[in-house]
Structures are given as structure tokens and as C-alpha cells.
Amino acid sequence: MSAVPLHSFPEDIFRTIFEKSPGSLLVKADAPRFTILAASDSYLAVTATTRDGILGRGFSEVFPESTNIDDNIRAQHIFKKVIDTGQKIDIPSYRYDIFDPDTYTYEEHYWSCSNVPIMGDDGKIAYILNTVVDITEEVKAREAAIESENRFRLATEATGLATWDLNLVDQTFVYSPRMAEIFGHKADDILSVAAFRSQITDDDMDSIVRTSFRQAILTGKYLYEVRITCPDASVRWIKTQGVIIFDAAHKPIRMLGTMLDITESKRDEIRKNDFIAMASHELKTPLTSLKAYIQLLEKKITKEGDPFINNALVKAGNQVNKMSDLVYGFLDLSRLESGKLQVKMQPFDINTLVTEIISETLPVSYNHQIVFNTGKPIIINADRERIGQVVGNFLSNAIKYSPKGSIITVTSVIVDKQVQVSVSDTGIGIKSKDQEKLFQRFYRVENENVKNISGFGIGLYLASEIIQRHKGKIWVESKEDEGSTFSFSLPIA
């Protein structure tokens, strides 16, 4: 911006500008004094000065500068540079504290300043228009944000968390140094998002990452655990979670998230699952033998007609069945979490399967009435044994959590080319806060009514995983003290 001629400002307009304009001060280009000729009301207010106290005095006399201030922003230096170059000079930010006469202390202040040269009638720089804006609040807010960011960074580093930010429009990727370390690189290595993705194992990339992204587009939340291969060929487990940010048209434009190395916890989990699998497998043989001996005794004692012994053997058989269910449940859990739970797809009539499961359940549900109005055959393509396991779990829970003598209703209907199987009871029901967690591993409802009911919270978790592996849906509808309806749906063949 070139110098402005002074005569372009009529005197009365000139005075109005300086008295009413924001933060304006006019100084004479009489280096090194730089006499103050005019000041606006707002300039006087922000600098805690008076017009009579500063007019006619030198700038440095009124506003003395600290000896340790940078020469590049010292007023004397700036004013001389404006005169020498004839150009406007801006100072985006500098500190100048204001003396408070009430407390006899200096208050910390930050300013933004511009200096515009003004020509005299002789065509030379005669004056300098100095305009200042108090940006103290902006600077302090920025410092607070930086401090908050530093604290967050220190907190995430202390917990081993890495942070990342992906722009989905231009693929700009920003990440913390910890993320490079998790992937086996140096903290200061520069890597693209494609480089990080290339380290995710192919199986997990196809089955987990892409599926999680599609789900995130619907929910806005991103979460998965996958294996990565590091440059030294070692395999690690990572857990990443975050959110997707959408624009006004609901188009995803940005992803923010954190990442954590969970290799050690995964190894512990694998060791635990191996132990459970081994223990469960070893328990199967003695339980099978014990069940066979009880059945033999039942047949022998029945002939002798001792009601006490008969009743005791029936109860013993029931307990063995419960133990067997528990052992097989843990065995399935270990297979599931180690990726060894297989599903054998075959076409079958689900109504026939439900009828069979009800027949197997009746001996232990003599205190309940199970109603199932079977209709025409409904053929689905699924693992018959696993789907039977899900139906059995629904029935078992209905018997556990509903009063004796109550009716349990089972239905199977076709809805939008899906078969929907439901088991309804009139039991204690489930609170809303518990319903969304029911299908989590080892989750147990904390309720005075169920504290004496056995279970480890793996049945519904296994049922959920089985249905998901069949690309189906599983859910619950319930009201406290009014009963529950557990349902799942699968595509029909």
C-alpha cells in the first residue's frame, strides 16, 4: 500500500476519523521523536491514556519500550522503515503491557498493529497512521488451546494411544508419532494412509476394515481390531476407533480416531481361550461317561420303584446336562474367538428344527407350557446345528426368567424374504439400559430377581455371533416386569 497524500483528508473529517475510528494514532515523521499529533477515543481507552497527556509528545516518551523487545517490532524501527520504503507495515502480534494505577501492576496485553505512510504537500512522507487492535483475548484463547492440545498429547502418549486424522476428500493424513511406532516404524517416519493400510493383513482388510467402514457410514462411529504385519515380519494386533464427520449433504469428509497396540492383551486372550478349549475338551469325556452311568441307573432303579432315588437321579441328570451345556458353550466360545468356529451350510426346514428343539427342551420345562403353531415348511440355507443352538438358548432363557406355569410362545414367520423366529415369555423383562448390552460377551444383568439364576453370559453372545456369521439379525424387545421377546431373522433359501 503506497503513501496517501494528506490534503485528501479535509480537516473536519480528519478530526472525526481520529476521534471516532478504532485504535487510530497519527504521528509526525520527525524521526527519532515521532511526535503524536492526534489520537482516537478508542486508542486512548485501550492504552489507558488521555488526549492532553499524549498530544505533542514523542511516541517513545509516552509508550516506552522494553530493552529486551525484538528490534523488528520496535516502534522506532518500524516507523523508520515506513518512511524509508513508503509502504504500509503490519505487525500481526506483539506484547505491550498496560499499567493499572489501581493495582500498581502491569496487565498483560497483546496487540495487532498496522502503520500507513501519509504524504505531505511536498510529496514526502510527513505522517504515519498507526492503528492498533487489542487481541489479548484471542492470544490467550490460542495459548489455552495449545496448552490443552499439549496436555491431550501427553495424556495419549502416557497411555500408549496414537491419534490420526484423515481427510476423505483429498486423502490428507495426519497422525501422531506413536502411530508410526505401533506399525513398527520410527516416530519421525513419514507414511501415507496407503502405506499403513498395506500392513493390515489381507483377511482382516477384506472381512473387517471394509465392513467397519460401511457400517461407520451409517452410524458415524468407527471401531475394529485387526492384525498388522510390521517391517520386521512380526504380527501385532491393533485397535482403532473414531468418528466420521459429514458435510451438509451427509457426505463423509473426514475421519478422526485413536489407535492402540493390543498385542499383549490379545496374546493373553488367546492363551486363555486355549486353556478354556483344553479344559472344556478334557471335561467332555468324564461328563459323557457320568451321563451314561446316570441313565443306566435310572433304567435299573425304575424297575425297583424307589421314588426318592428316581427323583435324585433325574435331578442329577439335569445337573449333568447343565454342566455339559456350559462346557460346550465355553468350547464354542474359544473356537469363535480363535476363528475356528465353523458353519456348515445346508438347506433345511426351520419349522422342523424348532419343533425338535422344543421336544428336547420339554423334559426340563415341565413347569412351563411351550406353544408353537408350526405352519408350512420354511427352507433356509444355514448351519442346522448352530441355528438349533440359538433357538435352544432362547427357550432356555425364557424358562429361566419367567414364572412357573407361564406360557412361552414360539413363532416363525416370513417378513421381507426373511424368516423371523421369535421366543416370547411373560417373565421379569429387561431394563432398557441392559437391552443393548445383552449380546456382549460375559454380560449379566444386575437384578435382584436373577442373582440366583446360574449363567456366565456367553449364551446370547454366541447366539449373536452365530446369527451374524449367517448375515442375519438378532434383537430383543422387552419391558420390565412384562416379559421379553427374543428374535432372529435369516434369509430364506
CSV table of C-alpha atoms in Angstrom, one decimal, residues 223-423:
chain,number,residue,atom,x,y,z
A,223,LEU,CA,-14.3,-49.4,15.6
A,224,TYR,CA,-12.4,-52.6,14.8
A,225,GLU,CA,-9.5,-54.8,15.9
A,226,VAL,CA,-7.1,-56.2,13.2
A,227,ARG,CA,-3.7,-57.8,12.7
A,228,ILE,CA,-0.9,-55.9,11.1
A,229,THR,CA,2.5,-57.1,9.7
A,230,CYS,CA,5.4,-55.0,10.8
A,231,PRO,CA,8.6,-54.4,8.7
A,232,ASP,CA,10.4,-56.9,10.8
A,233,ALA,CA,7.8,-59.5,9.9
A,234,SER,CA,6.3,-59.6,13.4
A,235,VAL,CA,2.5,-59.6,13.7
A,236,ARG,CA,0.7,-57.2,16.0
A,237,TRP,CA,-2.9,-56.6,17.0
A,238,ILE,CA,-4.2,-53.0,16.9
A,239,LYS,CA,-7.5,-51.5,18.0
A,240,THR,CA,-8.7,-48.3,16.3
A,241,GLN,CA,-11.8,-46.3,16.9
A,242,GLY,CA,-13.1,-43.0,15.8
A,243,VAL,CA,-15.9,-40.9,14.2
A,244,ILE,CA,-16.8,-39.8,10.7
A,245,ILE,CA,-17.6,-36.2,10.1
A,246,PHE,CA,-20.2,-35.4,7.4
A,247,ASP,CA,-20.9,-32.3,5.4
A,248,ALA,CA,-24.4,-30.7,5.0
A,249,ALA,CA,-25.3,-33.3,2.3
A,250,HIS,CA,-24.3,-36.1,4.7
A,251,LYS,CA,-21.3,-36.9,2.6
A,252,PRO,CA,-18.3,-38.3,4.7
A,253,ILE,CA,-15.5,-35.8,4.5
A,254,ARG,CA,-13.3,-36.5,7.5
A,255,MET,CA,-12.3,-39.3,9.9
A,256,LEU,CA,-10.8,-38.7,13.4
A,257,GLY,CA,-9.7,-41.5,15.7
A,258,THR,CA,-7.3,-43.2,18.1
A,259,MET,CA,-5.2,-46.3,17.8
A,260,LEU,CA,-3.8,-48.7,20.5
A,261,ASP,CA,-1.4,-51.6,20.3
A,262,ILE,CA,-3.4,-54.5,22.0
A,263,THR,CA,-0.9,-57.3,21.1
A,264,GLU,CA,-0.2,-58.3,24.6
A,265,SER,CA,-3.8,-58.4,25.7
A,266,LYS,CA,-4.7,-60.4,22.6
A,267,ARG,CA,-2.0,-62.9,23.4
A,268,ASP,CA,-3.3,-63.2,26.9
A,269,GLU,CA,-6.8,-63.7,25.4
A,270,ILE,CA,-5.5,-66.4,23.0
A,271,ARG,CA,-3.8,-68.2,25.9
A,272,LYS,CA,-7.0,-68.0,27.9
A,273,ASN,CA,-9.0,-69.4,25.1
A,274,ASP,CA,-6.6,-72.2,24.5
A,275,PHE,CA,-6.8,-73.1,28.2
A,276,ILE,CA,-10.6,-73.0,28.1
A,277,ALA,CA,-10.7,-75.1,25.0
A,278,MET,CA,-8.3,-77.6,26.5
A,279,ALA,CA,-10.2,-77.8,29.8
A,280,SER,CA,-13.6,-78.0,28.1
A,281,HIS,CA,-12.3,-80.7,25.8
A,282,GLU,CA,-11.0,-82.7,28.8
A,283,LEU,CA,-14.2,-82.3,30.7
A,284,LYS,CA,-16.3,-83.7,27.8
A,285,THR,CA,-15.3,-87.3,28.3
A,286,PRO,CA,-16.0,-87.7,32.0
A,287,LEU,CA,-19.3,-85.8,31.7
A,288,THR,CA,-20.4,-88.1,28.8
A,289,SER,CA,-19.5,-91.1,31.0
A,290,LEU,CA,-21.2,-89.7,34.0
A,291,LYS,CA,-24.4,-89.0,32.0
A,292,ALA,CA,-24.3,-92.6,30.6
A,293,TYR,CA,-24.0,-94.1,34.1
A,294,ILE,CA,-26.9,-91.9,35.4
A,295,GLN,CA,-29.1,-93.1,32.5
A,296,LEU,CA,-28.2,-96.7,33.2
A,297,LEU,CA,-29.0,-96.3,36.9
A,298,GLU,CA,-32.3,-94.6,36.0
A,299,LYS,CA,-33.3,-97.7,34.0
A,300,LYS,CA,-32.3,-100.1,36.8
A,301,ILE,CA,-33.8,-98.2,39.7
A,302,THR,CA,-37.1,-97.5,37.8
A,303,LYS,CA,-37.8,-101.3,38.0
A,304,GLU,CA,-37.3,-101.2,41.8
A,305,GLY,CA,-39.7,-98.3,42.1
A,306,ASP,CA,-37.9,-96.2,44.7
A,307,PRO,CA,-39.3,-92.7,44.2
A,308,PHE,CA,-36.6,-90.9,46.1
A,309,ILE,CA,-33.8,-92.5,44.2
A,310,ASN,CA,-35.7,-91.9,40.9
A,311,ASN,CA,-36.1,-88.2,41.7
A,312,ALA,CA,-32.5,-87.9,42.8
A,313,LEU,CA,-31.2,-89.4,39.5
A,314,VAL,CA,-33.5,-87.1,37.4
A,315,LYS,CA,-32.1,-84.1,39.3
A,316,ALA,CA,-28.5,-85.4,38.9
A,317,GLY,CA,-29.1,-85.9,35.2
A,318,ASN,CA,-30.4,-82.3,34.9
A,319,GLN,CA,-27.3,-81.0,36.6
A,320,VAL,CA,-25.1,-83.0,34.3
A,321,ASN,CA,-27.0,-81.6,31.3
A,322,LYS,CA,-26.4,-78.0,32.6
A,323,MET,CA,-22.7,-78.8,33.1
A,324,SER,CA,-22.5,-80.2,29.6
A,325,ASP,CA,-24.2,-77.1,28.1
A,326,LEU,CA,-21.7,-74.9,30.0
A,327,VAL,CA,-18.7,-76.9,28.8
A,328,TYR,CA,-19.9,-76.9,25.2
A,329,GLY,CA,-20.6,-73.2,25.5
A,330,PHE,CA,-17.0,-72.4,26.6
A,331,LEU,CA,-15.7,-74.7,23.9
A,332,ASP,CA,-17.7,-72.8,21.3
A,333,LEU,CA,-16.5,-69.5,22.8
A,334,SER,CA,-12.9,-70.5,22.4
A,335,ARG,CA,-13.4,-71.7,18.9
A,336,LEU,CA,-15.3,-68.5,18.0
A,337,GLU,CA,-12.6,-66.1,19.3
A,338,SER,CA,-9.8,-68.1,17.7
A,339,GLY,CA,-11.6,-68.1,14.4
A,340,LYS,CA,-12.2,-71.8,14.4
A,341,LEU,CA,-16.0,-71.8,14.8
A,342,GLN,CA,-17.1,-73.3,11.5
A,343,VAL,CA,-20.6,-73.1,10.0
A,344,LYS,CA,-21.7,-75.9,7.7
A,345,MET,CA,-24.3,-74.6,5.3
A,346,GLN,CA,-27.2,-76.8,4.2
A,347,PRO,CA,-30.8,-76.4,3.2
A,348,PHE,CA,-33.4,-77.5,5.9
A,349,ASP,CA,-36.9,-76.7,7.2
A,350,ILE,CA,-36.5,-74.4,10.1
A,351,ASN,CA,-40.0,-75.2,11.4
A,352,THR,CA,-39.0,-78.9,11.8
A,353,LEU,CA,-35.8,-77.8,13.6
A,354,VAL,CA,-37.8,-75.6,16.0
A,355,THR,CA,-40.2,-78.5,16.7
A,356,GLU,CA,-37.2,-80.8,17.5
A,357,ILE,CA,-35.6,-78.2,19.9
A,358,ILE,CA,-38.9,-77.8,21.7
A,359,SER,CA,-39.2,-81.6,22.1
A,360,GLU,CA,-35.7,-81.7,23.6
A,361,THR,CA,-36.5,-78.9,25.9
A,362,LEU,CA,-39.8,-80.2,27.3
A,363,PRO,CA,-38.3,-82.7,29.8
A,364,VAL,CA,-36.7,-79.8,31.7
A,365,SER,CA,-39.6,-77.4,31.2
A,366,TYR,CA,-42.4,-79.3,32.7
A,367,ASN,CA,-43.4,-76.2,34.8
A,368,HIS,CA,-44.0,-74.2,31.6
A,369,GLN,CA,-46.2,-74.6,28.5
A,370,ILE,CA,-44.4,-74.0,25.2
A,371,VAL,CA,-46.7,-73.1,22.3
A,372,PHE,CA,-45.6,-73.3,18.7
A,373,ASN,CA,-48.1,-73.3,15.9
A,374,THR,CA,-46.0,-74.6,13.0
A,375,GLY,CA,-47.1,-73.7,9.5
A,376,LYS,CA,-45.8,-74.6,6.1
A,377,PRO,CA,-42.2,-75.6,5.8
A,378,ILE,CA,-39.7,-72.7,5.5
A,379,ILE,CA,-36.5,-73.7,3.9
A,380,ILE,CA,-33.3,-71.8,4.7
A,381,ASN,CA,-29.7,-72.4,3.9
A,382,ALA,CA,-27.7,-72.4,7.2
A,383,ASP,CA,-25.9,-74.5,9.8
A,384,ARG,CA,-28.7,-76.6,11.2
A,385,GLU,CA,-26.8,-77.4,14.5
A,386,ARG,CA,-25.8,-73.8,15.2
A,387,ILE,CA,-29.3,-72.4,14.4
A,388,GLY,CA,-30.7,-75.1,16.7
A,389,GLN,CA,-28.3,-73.8,19.4
A,390,VAL,CA,-29.7,-70.3,19.1
A,391,VAL,CA,-33.3,-71.5,19.4
A,392,GLY,CA,-32.3,-73.6,22.4
A,393,ASN,CA,-30.7,-70.7,24.1
A,394,PHE,CA,-33.8,-68.5,23.6
A,395,LEU,CA,-36.0,-71.3,25.0
A,396,SER,CA,-33.6,-71.9,28.0
A,397,ASN,CA,-33.6,-68.2,28.9
A,398,ALA,CA,-37.4,-68.0,28.6
A,399,ILE,CA,-37.7,-70.9,31.0
A,400,LYS,CA,-35.2,-69.4,33.4
A,401,TYR,CA,-36.6,-65.9,33.6
A,402,SER,CA,-40.4,-66.5,33.5
A,403,PRO,CA,-42.7,-67.7,36.4
A,404,LYS,CA,-43.7,-71.4,36.7
A,405,GLY,CA,-46.9,-72.2,34.9
A,406,SER,CA,-46.5,-69.4,32.4
A,407,ILE,CA,-46.8,-69.8,28.6
A,408,ILE,CA,-43.8,-69.5,26.3
A,409,THR,CA,-44.8,-68.7,22.7
A,410,VAL,CA,-42.6,-69.6,19.7
A,411,THR,CA,-43.3,-68.2,16.2
A,412,SER,CA,-41.7,-68.4,12.8
A,413,VAL,CA,-43.0,-66.1,10.0
A,414,ILE,CA,-41.7,-64.8,6.7
A,415,VAL,CA,-41.0,-61.0,6.6
A,416,ASP,CA,-39.5,-59.4,3.5
A,417,LYS,CA,-38.0,-62.7,2.2
A,418,GLN,CA,-36.5,-63.3,5.7
A,419,VAL,CA,-37.6,-66.0,8.2
A,420,GLN,CA,-38.2,-64.4,11.6
A,421,VAL,CA,-38.1,-66.7,14.6
A,422,SER,CA,-39.2,-65.3,18.0
A,423,VAL,CA,-39.5,-66.7,21.5
